[in-house]
Coordinates of C-alpha atoms in Angstrom, one line a residue:
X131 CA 0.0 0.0 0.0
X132 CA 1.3 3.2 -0.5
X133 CA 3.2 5.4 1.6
X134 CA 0.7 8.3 3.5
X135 CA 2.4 11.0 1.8
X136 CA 1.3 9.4 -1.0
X137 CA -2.8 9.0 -0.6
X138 CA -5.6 10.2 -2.3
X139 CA -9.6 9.9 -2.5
X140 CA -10.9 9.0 -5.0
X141 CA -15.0 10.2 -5.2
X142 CA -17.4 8.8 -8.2
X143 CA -20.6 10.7 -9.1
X144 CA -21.6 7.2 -9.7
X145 CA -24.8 7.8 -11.1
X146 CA -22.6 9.9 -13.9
X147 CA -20.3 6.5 -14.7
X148 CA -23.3 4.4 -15.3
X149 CA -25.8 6.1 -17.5
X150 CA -22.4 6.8 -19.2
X151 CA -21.4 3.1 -18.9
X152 CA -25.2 2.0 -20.5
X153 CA -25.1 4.4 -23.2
X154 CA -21.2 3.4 -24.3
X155 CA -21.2 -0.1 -24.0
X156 CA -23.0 -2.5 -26.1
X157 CA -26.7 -3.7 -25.4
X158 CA -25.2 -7.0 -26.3
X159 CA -23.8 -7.7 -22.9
X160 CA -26.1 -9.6 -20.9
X161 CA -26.5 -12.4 -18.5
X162 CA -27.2 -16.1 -18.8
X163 CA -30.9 -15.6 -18.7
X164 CA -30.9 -12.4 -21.4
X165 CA -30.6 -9.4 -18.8
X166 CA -28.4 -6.8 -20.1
X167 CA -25.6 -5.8 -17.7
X168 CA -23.7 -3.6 -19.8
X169 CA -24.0 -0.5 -17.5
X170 CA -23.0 -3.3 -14.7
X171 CA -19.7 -4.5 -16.7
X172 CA -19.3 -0.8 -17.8
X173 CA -19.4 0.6 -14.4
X174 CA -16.8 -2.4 -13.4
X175 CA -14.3 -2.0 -15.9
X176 CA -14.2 2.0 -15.2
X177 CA -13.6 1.2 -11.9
X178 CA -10.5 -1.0 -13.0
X179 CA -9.3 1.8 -15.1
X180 CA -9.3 4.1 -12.7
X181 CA -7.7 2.4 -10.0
X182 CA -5.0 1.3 -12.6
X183 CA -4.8 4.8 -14.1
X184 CA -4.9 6.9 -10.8
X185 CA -4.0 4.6 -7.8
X186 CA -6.7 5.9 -5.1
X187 CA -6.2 4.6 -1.4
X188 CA -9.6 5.4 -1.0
X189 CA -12.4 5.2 -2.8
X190 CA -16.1 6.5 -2.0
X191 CA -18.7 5.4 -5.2
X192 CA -21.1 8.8 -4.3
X193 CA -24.7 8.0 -4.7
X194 CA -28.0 10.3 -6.0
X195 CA -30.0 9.1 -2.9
X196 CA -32.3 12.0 -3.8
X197 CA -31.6 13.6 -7.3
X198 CA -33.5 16.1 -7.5
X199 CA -34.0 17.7 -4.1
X200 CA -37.2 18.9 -3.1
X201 CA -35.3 22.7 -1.1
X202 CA -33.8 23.2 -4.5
X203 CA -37.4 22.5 -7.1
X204 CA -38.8 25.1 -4.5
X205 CA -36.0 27.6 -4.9
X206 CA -36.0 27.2 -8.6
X207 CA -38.9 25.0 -10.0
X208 CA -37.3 24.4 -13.3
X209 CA -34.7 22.5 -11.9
X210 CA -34.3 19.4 -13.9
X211 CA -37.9 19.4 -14.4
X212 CA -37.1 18.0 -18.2
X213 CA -36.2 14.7 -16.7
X214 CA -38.7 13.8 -14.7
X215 CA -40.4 10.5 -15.6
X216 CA -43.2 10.5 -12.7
X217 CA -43.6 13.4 -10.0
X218 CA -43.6 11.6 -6.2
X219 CA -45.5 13.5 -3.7
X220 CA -42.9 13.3 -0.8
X221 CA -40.4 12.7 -3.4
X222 CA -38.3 12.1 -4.9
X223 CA -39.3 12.3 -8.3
X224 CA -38.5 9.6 -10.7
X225 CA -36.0 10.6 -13.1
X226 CA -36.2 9.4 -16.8
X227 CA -34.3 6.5 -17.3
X228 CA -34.4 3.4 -19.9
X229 CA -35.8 0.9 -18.2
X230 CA -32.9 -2.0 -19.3
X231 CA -30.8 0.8 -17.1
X232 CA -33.1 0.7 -14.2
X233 CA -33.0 -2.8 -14.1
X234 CA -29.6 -2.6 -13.8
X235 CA -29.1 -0.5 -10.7
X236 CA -29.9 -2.9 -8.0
X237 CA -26.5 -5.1 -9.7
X238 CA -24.5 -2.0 -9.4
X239 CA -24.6 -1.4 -5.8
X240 CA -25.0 -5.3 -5.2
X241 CA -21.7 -5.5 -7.0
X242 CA -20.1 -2.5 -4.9
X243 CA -20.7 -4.1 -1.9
X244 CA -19.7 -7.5 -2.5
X245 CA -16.3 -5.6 -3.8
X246 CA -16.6 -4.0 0.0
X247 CA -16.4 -0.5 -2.3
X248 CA -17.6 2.0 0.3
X249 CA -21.5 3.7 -1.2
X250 CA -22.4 7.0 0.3
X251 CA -25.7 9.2 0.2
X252 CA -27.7 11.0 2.2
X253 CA -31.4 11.6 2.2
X254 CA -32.7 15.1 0.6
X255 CA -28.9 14.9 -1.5
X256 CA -27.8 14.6 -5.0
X257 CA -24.2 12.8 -5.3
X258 CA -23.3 16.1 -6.1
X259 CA -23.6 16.9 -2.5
X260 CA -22.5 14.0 -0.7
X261 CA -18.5 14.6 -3.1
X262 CA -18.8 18.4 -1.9
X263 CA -19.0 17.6 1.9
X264 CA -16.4 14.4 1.4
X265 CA -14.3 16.8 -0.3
X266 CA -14.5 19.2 2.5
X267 CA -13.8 17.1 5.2
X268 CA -11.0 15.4 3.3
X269 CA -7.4 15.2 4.9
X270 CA -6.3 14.1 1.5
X271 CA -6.0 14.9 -1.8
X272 CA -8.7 13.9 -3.6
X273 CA -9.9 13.4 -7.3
X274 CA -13.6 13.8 -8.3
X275 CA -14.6 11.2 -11.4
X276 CA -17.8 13.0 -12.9
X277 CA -19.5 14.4 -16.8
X278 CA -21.0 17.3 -14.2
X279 CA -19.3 20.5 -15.0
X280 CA -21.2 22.1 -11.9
X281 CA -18.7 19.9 -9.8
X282 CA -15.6 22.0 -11.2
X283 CA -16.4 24.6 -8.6
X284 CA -14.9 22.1 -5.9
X285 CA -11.8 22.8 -8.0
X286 CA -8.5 23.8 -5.6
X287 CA -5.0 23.9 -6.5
X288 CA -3.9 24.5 -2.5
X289 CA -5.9 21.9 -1.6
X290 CA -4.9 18.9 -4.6
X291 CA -8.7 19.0 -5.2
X292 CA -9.0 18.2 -9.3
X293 CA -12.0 16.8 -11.0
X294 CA -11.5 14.2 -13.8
X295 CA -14.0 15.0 -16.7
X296 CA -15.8 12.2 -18.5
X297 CA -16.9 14.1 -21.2
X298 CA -14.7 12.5 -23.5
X299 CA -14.8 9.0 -21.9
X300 CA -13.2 7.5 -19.0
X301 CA -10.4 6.3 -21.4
X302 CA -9.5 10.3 -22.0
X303 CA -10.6 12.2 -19.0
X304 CA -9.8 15.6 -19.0
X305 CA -7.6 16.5 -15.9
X306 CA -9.0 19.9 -14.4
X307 CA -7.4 21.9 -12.1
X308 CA -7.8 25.8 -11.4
X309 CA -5.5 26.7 -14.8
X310 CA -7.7 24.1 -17.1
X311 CA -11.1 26.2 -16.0
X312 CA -8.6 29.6 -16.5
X313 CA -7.9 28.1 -20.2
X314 CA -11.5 26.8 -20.6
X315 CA -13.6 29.6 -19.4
X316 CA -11.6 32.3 -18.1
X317 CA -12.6 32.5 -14.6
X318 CA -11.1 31.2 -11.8
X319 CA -12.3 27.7 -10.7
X320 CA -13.7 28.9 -7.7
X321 CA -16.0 31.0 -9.4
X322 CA -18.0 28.5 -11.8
X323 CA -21.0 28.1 -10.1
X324 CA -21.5 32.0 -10.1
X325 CA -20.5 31.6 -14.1
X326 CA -23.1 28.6 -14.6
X327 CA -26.2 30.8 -12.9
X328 CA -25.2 33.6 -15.1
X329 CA -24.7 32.0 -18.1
X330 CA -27.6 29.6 -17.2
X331 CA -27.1 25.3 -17.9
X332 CA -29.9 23.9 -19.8
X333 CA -29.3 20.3 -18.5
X334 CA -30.4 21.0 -15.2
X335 CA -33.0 23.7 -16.2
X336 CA -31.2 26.5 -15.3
X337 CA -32.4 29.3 -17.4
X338 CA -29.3 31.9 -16.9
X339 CA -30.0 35.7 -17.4
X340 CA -31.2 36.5 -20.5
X341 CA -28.5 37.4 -23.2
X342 CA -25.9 36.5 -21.4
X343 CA -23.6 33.5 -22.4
X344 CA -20.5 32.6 -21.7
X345 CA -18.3 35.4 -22.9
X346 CA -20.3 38.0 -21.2
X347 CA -20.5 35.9 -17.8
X348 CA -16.8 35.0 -17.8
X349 CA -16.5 39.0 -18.2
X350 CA -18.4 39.7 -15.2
X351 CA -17.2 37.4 -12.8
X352 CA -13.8 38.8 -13.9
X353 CA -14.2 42.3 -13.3
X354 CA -16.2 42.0 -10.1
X355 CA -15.0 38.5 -8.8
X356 CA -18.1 37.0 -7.6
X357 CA -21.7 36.7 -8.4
X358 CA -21.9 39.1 -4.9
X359 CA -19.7 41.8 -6.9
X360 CA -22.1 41.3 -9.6
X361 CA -25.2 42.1 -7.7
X362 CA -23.1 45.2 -6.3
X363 CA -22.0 46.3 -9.1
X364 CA -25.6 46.4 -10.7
X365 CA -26.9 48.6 -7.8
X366 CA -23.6 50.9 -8.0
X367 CA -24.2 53.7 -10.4
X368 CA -20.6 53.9 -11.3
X369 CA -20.0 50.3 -11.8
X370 CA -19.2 50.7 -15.2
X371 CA -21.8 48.2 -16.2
X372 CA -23.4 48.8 -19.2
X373 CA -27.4 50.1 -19.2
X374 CA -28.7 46.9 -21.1
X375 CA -26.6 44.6 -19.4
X376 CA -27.5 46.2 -16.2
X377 CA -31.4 45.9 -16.7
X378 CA -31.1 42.6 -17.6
X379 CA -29.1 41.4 -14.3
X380 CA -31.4 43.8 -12.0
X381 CA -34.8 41.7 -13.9
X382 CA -32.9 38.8 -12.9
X383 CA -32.3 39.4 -9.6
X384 CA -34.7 36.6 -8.0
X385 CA -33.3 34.4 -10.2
X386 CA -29.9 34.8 -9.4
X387 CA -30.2 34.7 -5.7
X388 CA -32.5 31.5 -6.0
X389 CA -30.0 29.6 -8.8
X390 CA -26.5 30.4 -6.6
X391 CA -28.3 28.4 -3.4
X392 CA -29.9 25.6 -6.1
X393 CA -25.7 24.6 -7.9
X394 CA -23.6 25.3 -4.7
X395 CA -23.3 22.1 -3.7
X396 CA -23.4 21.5 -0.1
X397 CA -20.1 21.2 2.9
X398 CA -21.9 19.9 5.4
X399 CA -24.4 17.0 3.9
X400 CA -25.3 14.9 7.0
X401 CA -23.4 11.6 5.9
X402 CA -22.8 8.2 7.8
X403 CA -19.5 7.0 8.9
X404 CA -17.6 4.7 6.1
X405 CA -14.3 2.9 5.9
X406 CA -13.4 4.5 1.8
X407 CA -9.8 2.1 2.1
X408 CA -9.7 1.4 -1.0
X409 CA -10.5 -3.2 -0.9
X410 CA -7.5 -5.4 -1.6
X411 CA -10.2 -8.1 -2.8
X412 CA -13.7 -8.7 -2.8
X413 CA -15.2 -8.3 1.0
X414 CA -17.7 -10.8 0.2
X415 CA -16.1 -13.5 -1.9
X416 CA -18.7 -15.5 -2.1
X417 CA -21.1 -13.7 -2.6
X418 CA -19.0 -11.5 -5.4
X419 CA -18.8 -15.1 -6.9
X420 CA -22.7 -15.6 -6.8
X421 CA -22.8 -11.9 -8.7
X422 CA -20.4 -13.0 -11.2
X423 CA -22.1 -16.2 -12.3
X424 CA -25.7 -14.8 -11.6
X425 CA -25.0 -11.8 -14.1
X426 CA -22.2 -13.2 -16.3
X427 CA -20.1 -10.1 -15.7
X428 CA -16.8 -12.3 -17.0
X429 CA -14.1 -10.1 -17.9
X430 CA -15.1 -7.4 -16.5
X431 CA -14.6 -8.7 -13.0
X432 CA -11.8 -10.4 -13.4
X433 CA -10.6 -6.4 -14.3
X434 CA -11.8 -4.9 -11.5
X435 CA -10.1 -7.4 -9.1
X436 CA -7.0 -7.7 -10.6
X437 CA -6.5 -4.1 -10.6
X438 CA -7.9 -3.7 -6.6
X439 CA -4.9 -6.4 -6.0
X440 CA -2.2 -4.8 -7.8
X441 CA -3.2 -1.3 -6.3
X442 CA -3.1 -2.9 -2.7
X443 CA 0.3 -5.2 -3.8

């Protein structure tokens, strides 16, 4: 095992990984009796080439045990209302999912478990939230696997805190730190959730202020730092903002104090206690080994194992 100096956390927005797994991997995969498992043996053989690729001591798979919280739909109703499949009164809502995916779900987290693979949520909290208050508490440095730009926010040089980006596959993550979201966007990392309310995010239903997009955001947060420099700024006469622009931020005002509480993800989610150690070898061996035959996840397991023994050799 590596030396203490030398030990890092590594958080999944696990959720993110599988619909990513089900979509990329072939249908074709399935189990003896004609389940499909690809998101399953997807999800698996990221694992594998993560711990191969990035050598975690730790590892926390970060679950959506509430994805679309009920204190953020009433701060801003439009939140990821395009994916709801079913509204739940009590919540949460059912999100919009194949069903061959749902299906699939229970395996996952059976699969995790058996591996001993520590599974984290907490009620009223996206993943999102849960990697946001493990990252706070962290005495480590720690990598965030995730296709959520919202999470580059957690982003912290000082702290090793870097998010690996999915978006073009696990095989050719993006590595960001505070000078990739410089390059990107032109802001400092710190500062992207104030740049995504501005600018707005359609995939969660985030409507930004109206005729501003990326440029014009990244300008703002710029010259007055923050999204609170912003809102000063557009009540100081001699701001320099311009008349349009400021119009347009002072209309948006209830949005922008609603959308900055809805993307901060939260510090201080109330979370149970896990062991993250990364597992030398499957907790449960047998019943890993029930999984495996069950759900003909083959190769893929063998992957995953191998790689948790040569990380822990």
């Amino acid at each position: 095992m590596p030396s203490a100096a030398s030990e890092k956390t590594l958080l999944l927005d696990t959720a993110s990984l599988y619909f990513r797994a089900f979509f990329g991997v072939p249908d074709s995969m399935r189990a003896p009796d004609g389940t499909p498992v690809n998101a399953v043996r997807g999800l698996l053989d990221f694992v594998a080439r993560l711990v191969t690729d990035h050598r975690p001591t730790h590892l926390v798979a970060c679950w959506d045990d509430d994805w679309r919280p009920q204190w953020r739909v009433d701060l801003l109703p439009t939140y990821k209302s395009h994916r709801v499949a079913e509204e739940v009164p009590g919540g949460p809502d059912v999100e919009e999912a194949p069903d061959a995916l749902e299906t699939q779900v229970p395996v996952i987290r059976a699969a995790l478990a058996a591996l001993g693979i520590a599974v984290v949520g907490a009620p009223g909290c996206e993943a999102d939230d849960v990697i946001g208050t493990l990252t706070a508490r962290s005495p480590r440095p720690v990598d965030v696997v995730t296709g959520d730009r919202d999470l580059f926010q957690l982003v912290d040089d000082s702290r090793a805190v870097r998010v690996l980006y999915t978006a073009r596959g696990v095989g050719r993550l993006d590595i960001v730190d505070e000078a990739w979201v410089a390059k990107k966007y032109a802001i400092p990392g710190r500062a992207y959730a104030d740049f995504a309310v501005l600018r707005g995010d359609p995939s969660d239903g985030l409507p930004g202020v109206p005729g501003v997009g990326d440029k014009t955001a990244a300008g703002l947060i710029s010259k007055y730092t923050d999204l609170d420099g912003v809102l000063a700024a557009v009540e100081d006469e001699s701001s320099g903002l311009a008349p349009g622009l400021r119009l347009k931020l002072r209309q948006a005002g209830d949005y922008l104090t609603a959308a900055r509480a809805v993307v901060a993800v939260l510090p201080d989610a109330e979370l149970p206690e896990v062991d993250a150690t990364l597992p030398a070898s499957p907790v449960d061996p047998d019943g890993w080994t029930e999984l495996v035959r069950t759900w003909g996840l083959g190769g893929s397991a063998e992957r995953v194992v191998a790689a948790l023994a040569q990380q822990a050799g």
